[in-house]
Coordinates of C-alpha atoms and ligand atoms in Angstrom, one line a residue:
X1 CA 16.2 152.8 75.2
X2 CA 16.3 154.0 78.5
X3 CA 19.5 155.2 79.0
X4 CA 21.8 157.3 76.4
X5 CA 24.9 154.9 76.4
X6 CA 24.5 151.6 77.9
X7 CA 27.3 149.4 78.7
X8 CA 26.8 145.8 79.4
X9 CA 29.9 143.8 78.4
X10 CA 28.2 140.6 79.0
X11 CA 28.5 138.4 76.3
X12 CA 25.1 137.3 74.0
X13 CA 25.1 133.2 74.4
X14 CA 24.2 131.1 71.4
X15 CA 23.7 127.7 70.6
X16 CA 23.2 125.2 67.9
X17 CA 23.5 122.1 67.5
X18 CA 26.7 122.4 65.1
X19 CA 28.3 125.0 62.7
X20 CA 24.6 126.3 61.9
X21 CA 24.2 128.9 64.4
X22 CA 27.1 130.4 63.2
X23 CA 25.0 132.0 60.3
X24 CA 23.6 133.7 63.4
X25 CA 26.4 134.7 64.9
X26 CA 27.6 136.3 61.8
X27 CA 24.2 138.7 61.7
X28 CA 25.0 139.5 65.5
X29 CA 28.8 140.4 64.6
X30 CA 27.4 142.7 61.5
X31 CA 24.4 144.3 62.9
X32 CA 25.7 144.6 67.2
X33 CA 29.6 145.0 66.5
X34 CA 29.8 146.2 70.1
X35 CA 28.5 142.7 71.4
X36 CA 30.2 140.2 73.2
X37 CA 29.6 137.0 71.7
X38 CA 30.0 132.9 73.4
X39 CA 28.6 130.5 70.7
X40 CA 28.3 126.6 72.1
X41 CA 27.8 123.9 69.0
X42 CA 26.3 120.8 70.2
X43 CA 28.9 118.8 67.4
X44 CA 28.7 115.5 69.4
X45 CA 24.8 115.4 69.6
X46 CA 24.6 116.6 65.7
X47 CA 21.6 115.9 64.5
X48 CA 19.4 118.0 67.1
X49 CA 16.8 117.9 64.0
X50 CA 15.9 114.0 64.2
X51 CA 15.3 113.7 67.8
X52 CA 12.1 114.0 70.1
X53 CA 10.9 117.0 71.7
X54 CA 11.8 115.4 75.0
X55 CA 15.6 115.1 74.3
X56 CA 15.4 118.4 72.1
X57 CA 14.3 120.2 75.3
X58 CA 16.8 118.3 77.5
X59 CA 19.5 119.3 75.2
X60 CA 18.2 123.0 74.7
X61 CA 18.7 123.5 78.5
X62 CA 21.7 121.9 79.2
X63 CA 23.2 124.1 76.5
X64 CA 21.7 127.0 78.3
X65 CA 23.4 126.0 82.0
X66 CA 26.3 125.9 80.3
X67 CA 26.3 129.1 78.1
X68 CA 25.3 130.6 82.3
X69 CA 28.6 129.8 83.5
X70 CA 30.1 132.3 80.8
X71 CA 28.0 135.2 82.6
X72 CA 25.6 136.0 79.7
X73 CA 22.8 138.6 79.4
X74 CA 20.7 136.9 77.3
X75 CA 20.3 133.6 74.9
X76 CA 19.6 133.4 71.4
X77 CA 18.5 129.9 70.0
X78 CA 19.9 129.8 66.7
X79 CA 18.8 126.3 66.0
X80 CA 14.9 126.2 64.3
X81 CA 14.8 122.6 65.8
X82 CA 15.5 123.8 68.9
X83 CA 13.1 127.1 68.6
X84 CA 10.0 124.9 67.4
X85 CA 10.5 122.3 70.0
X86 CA 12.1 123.8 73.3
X87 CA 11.5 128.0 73.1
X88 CA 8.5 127.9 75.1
X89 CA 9.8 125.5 77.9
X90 CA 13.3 127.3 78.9
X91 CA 11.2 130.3 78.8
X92 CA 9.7 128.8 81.3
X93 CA 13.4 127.2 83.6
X94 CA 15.8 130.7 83.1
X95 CA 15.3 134.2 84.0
X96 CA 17.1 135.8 81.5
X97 CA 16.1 137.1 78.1
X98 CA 16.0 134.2 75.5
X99 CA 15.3 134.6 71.7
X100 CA 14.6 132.2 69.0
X101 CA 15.0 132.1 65.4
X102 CA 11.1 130.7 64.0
X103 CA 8.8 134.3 64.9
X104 CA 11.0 136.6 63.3
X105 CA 11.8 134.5 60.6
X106 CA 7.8 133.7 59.5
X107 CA 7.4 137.7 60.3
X108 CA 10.0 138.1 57.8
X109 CA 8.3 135.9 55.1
X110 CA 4.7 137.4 55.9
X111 CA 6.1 141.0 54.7
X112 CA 8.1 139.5 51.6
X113 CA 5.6 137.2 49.7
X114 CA 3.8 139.0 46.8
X115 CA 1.6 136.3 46.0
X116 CA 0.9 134.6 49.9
X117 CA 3.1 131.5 48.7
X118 CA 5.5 130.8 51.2
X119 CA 8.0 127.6 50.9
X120 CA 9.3 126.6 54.1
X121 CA 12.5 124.1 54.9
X122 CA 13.9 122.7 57.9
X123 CA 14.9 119.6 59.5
X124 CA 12.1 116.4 60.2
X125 CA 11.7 118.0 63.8
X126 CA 11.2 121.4 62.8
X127 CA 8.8 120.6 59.7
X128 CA 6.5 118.2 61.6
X129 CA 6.7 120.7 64.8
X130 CA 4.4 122.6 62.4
X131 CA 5.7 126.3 63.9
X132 CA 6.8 128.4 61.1
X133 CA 3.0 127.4 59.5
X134 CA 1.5 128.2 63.0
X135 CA 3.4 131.5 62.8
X136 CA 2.6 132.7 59.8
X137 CA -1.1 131.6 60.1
X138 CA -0.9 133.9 63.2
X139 CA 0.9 136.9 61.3
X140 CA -1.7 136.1 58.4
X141 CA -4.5 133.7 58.3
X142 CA -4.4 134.0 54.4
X143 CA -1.3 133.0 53.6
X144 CA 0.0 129.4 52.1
X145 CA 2.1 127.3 53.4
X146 CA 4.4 124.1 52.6
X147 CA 7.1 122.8 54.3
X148 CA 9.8 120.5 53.0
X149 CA 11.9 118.4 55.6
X150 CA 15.6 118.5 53.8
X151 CA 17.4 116.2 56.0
X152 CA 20.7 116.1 53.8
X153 CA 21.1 119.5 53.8
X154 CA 22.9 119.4 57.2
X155 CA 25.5 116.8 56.6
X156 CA 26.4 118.4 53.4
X157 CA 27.0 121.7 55.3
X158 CA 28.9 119.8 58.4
X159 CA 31.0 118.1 55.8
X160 CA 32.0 121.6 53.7
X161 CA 30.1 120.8 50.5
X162 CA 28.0 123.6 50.6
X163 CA 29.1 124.8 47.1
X164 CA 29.5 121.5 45.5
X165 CA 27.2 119.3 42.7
X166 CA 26.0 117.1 45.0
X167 CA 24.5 120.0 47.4
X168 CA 23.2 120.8 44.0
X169 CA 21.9 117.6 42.8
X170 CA 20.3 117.0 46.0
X171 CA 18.9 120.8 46.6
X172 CA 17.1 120.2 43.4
X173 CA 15.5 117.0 44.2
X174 CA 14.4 118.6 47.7
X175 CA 12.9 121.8 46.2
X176 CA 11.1 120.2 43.0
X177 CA 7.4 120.6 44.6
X178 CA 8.3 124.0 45.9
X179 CA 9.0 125.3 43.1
X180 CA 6.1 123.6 40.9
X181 CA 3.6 124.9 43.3
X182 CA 5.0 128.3 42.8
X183 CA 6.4 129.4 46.7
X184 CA 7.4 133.0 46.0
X185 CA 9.4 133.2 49.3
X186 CA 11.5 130.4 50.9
X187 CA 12.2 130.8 54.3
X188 CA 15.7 128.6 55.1
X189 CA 14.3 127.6 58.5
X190 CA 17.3 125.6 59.4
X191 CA 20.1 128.0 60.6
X192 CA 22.6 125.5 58.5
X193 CA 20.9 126.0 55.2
X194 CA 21.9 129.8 54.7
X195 CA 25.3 127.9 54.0
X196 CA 23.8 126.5 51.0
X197 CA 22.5 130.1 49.9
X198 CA 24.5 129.8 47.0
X199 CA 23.2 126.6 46.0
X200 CA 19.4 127.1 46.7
X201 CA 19.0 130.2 45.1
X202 CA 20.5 128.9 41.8
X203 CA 17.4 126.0 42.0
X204 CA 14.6 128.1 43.0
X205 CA 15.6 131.3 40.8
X206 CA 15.9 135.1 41.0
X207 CA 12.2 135.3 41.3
X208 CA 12.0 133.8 44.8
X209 CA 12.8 135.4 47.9
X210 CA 15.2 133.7 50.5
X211 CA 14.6 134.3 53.9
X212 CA 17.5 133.7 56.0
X213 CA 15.8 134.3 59.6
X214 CA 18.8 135.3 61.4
X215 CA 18.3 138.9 59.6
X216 CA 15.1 139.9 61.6
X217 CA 16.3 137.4 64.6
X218 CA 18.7 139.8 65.2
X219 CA 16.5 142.6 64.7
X220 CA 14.7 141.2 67.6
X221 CA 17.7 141.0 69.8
X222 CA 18.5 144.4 69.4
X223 CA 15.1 145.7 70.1
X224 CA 14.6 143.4 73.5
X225 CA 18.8 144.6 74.7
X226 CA 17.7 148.1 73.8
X227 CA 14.9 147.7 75.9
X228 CA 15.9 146.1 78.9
X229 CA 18.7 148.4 78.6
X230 CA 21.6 146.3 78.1
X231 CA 23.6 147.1 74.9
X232 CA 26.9 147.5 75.3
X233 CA 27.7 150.7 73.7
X234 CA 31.7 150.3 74.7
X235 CA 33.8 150.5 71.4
X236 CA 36.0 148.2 72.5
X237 CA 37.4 145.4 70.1
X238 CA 34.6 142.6 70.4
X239 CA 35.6 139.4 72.4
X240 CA 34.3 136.0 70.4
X241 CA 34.6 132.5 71.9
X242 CA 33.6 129.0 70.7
X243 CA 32.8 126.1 72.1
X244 CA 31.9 122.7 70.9
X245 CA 31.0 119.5 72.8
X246 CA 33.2 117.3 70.4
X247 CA 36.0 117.5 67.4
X248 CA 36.6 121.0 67.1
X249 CA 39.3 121.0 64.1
X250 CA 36.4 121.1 61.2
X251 CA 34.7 123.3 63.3
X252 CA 37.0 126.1 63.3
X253 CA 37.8 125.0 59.5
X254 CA 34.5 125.9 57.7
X255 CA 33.5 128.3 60.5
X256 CA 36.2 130.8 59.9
X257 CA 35.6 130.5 56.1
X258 CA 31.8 131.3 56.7
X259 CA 32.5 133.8 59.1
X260 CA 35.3 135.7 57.2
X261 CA 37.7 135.4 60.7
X262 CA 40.0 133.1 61.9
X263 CA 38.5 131.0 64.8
X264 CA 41.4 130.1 66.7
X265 CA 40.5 128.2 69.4
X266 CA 37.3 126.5 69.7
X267 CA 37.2 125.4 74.0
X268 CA 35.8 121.2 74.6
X269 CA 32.4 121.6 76.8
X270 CA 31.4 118.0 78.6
X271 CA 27.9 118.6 77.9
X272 CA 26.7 115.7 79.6
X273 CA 28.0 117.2 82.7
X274 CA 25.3 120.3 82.7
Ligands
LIG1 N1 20.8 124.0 62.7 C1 19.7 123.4 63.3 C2 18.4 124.0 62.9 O1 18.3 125.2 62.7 C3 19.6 121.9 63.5 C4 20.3 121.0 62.6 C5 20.3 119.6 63.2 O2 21.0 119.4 64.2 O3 19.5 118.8 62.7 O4 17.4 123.4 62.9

């Protein structure tokens, strides 16, 4: 850090397609409790993880405009999809710092698996991207890979039946060859499925380790606002808003029971129009 107390009361911008990110935003609220946070879910274009890279990337940035008009320092993705498919592109179109969620989550998994197994699950778009295995070849060339696309997993969460027998019934139908072909570590790379923590770790068992990549995501925050210098130090109560780009009511429903605090207003975004 360069100075001793930095104070940047800009907010961090985040974006998902839905309620996922907001297993993000909960990381950023326990490990920066000084930040400012504005979180954008993309609830009218829910699923982001079905869709082409063209329209993934069109969306990615649009989301990013709009999250620019709230005066932000810097962008985290939370959305794997959106990470595997669009991270290197709006590097590319905005001059501001922007993180996403697959390096430090397949960093995570490299230092946690005992026996180079590493289970990986995400949406269609984020499995056949083929990034967390790129990422972890890169971290280490010797560790194995599989990937399971779970494409129910994110209805079930949007609909608040995380903790319910059919999460269950269909987590275990989802995670049979994973756990056959002995996957040590599971990385959750869909920033919905830490919602289903509960659920997964029941099928896969105390012997595997979850990796929920907003942990070392945020990690990575940190580090880049500590070294651009722009943390904000100021002790200050926290300012939080929400916005969606539809129906906001189950929004703020299972968000502020994730999240352990009321969201009270969650602010309609025309997406279309950025
Ligand atoms: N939560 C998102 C992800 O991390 C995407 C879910 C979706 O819209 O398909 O991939």
């Amino acid at each position: 850090m360069k100075g001793d107390c930095a104070v940047d009361p800009r907010p961090i911008g985040v974006f998902d397609s839905g309620l996922g990110g907001l297993t993000v935003v909960k990381e950023l609220m326990a490990q920066l409790p000084n930040e400012n946070i504005v979180y954008f879910g993309d609830t009218a274009r829910l699923p982001y993880g079905t869709r082409s890279r063209e329209t993934i990337i069109k969306y990615s940035i649009q989301c990013i405009r709009f999250l620019l008009t709230q005066n932000i320092k810097a962008v985290v993705i939370a959305c794997n999809t959106a990470s595997s498919m669009a991270l290197e592109t709006v590097k590319e179109v905005f001059d501001l710092p922007i993180i996403g969620v697959v390096e430090p989550g397949a960093a995570h998994a490299v230092k946690a698996t005992r026996n180079g197994k590493v289970g990986i699950i995400g949406t269609e778009a984020t499995v056949q991207s083929g990034s967390y295995a790129r990422a972890i070849a890169r971290l280490n060339p010797g560790i194995h890979t599989r990937s399971v696309a779970c494409s129910l997993f994110v209805p079930i969460v949007e609909e608040g039946w995380s903790d319910t027998p059919i999460a269950y019934l269909t987590a275990e139908r989802y995670l049979a060859p994973l756990k056959e072909w002995g996957a040590d570590t599971l990385i959750l790379g869909c920033t919905h499925y830490p919602l289903l923590m509960n659920t997964i770790s029941k099928v896969m068992g105390p012997h595997v380790t979850l990796i929920n990549p907003a942990v070392s995501t945020v990690h990575e925050v940190k580090r880049i606002l500590e070294q651009g210098d722009m943390l904000n130090d100021n002790h200050n109560q926290p300012q939080y808003r929400y916005y969606v780009s539809d129906f906001s009511q189950k929004f703020k429903q299972i968000g502020s029971r994730f999240l352990n605090r009321e969201i009270i207003y969650a602010g309609k975004v025309d997406i279309e129009n950025y």
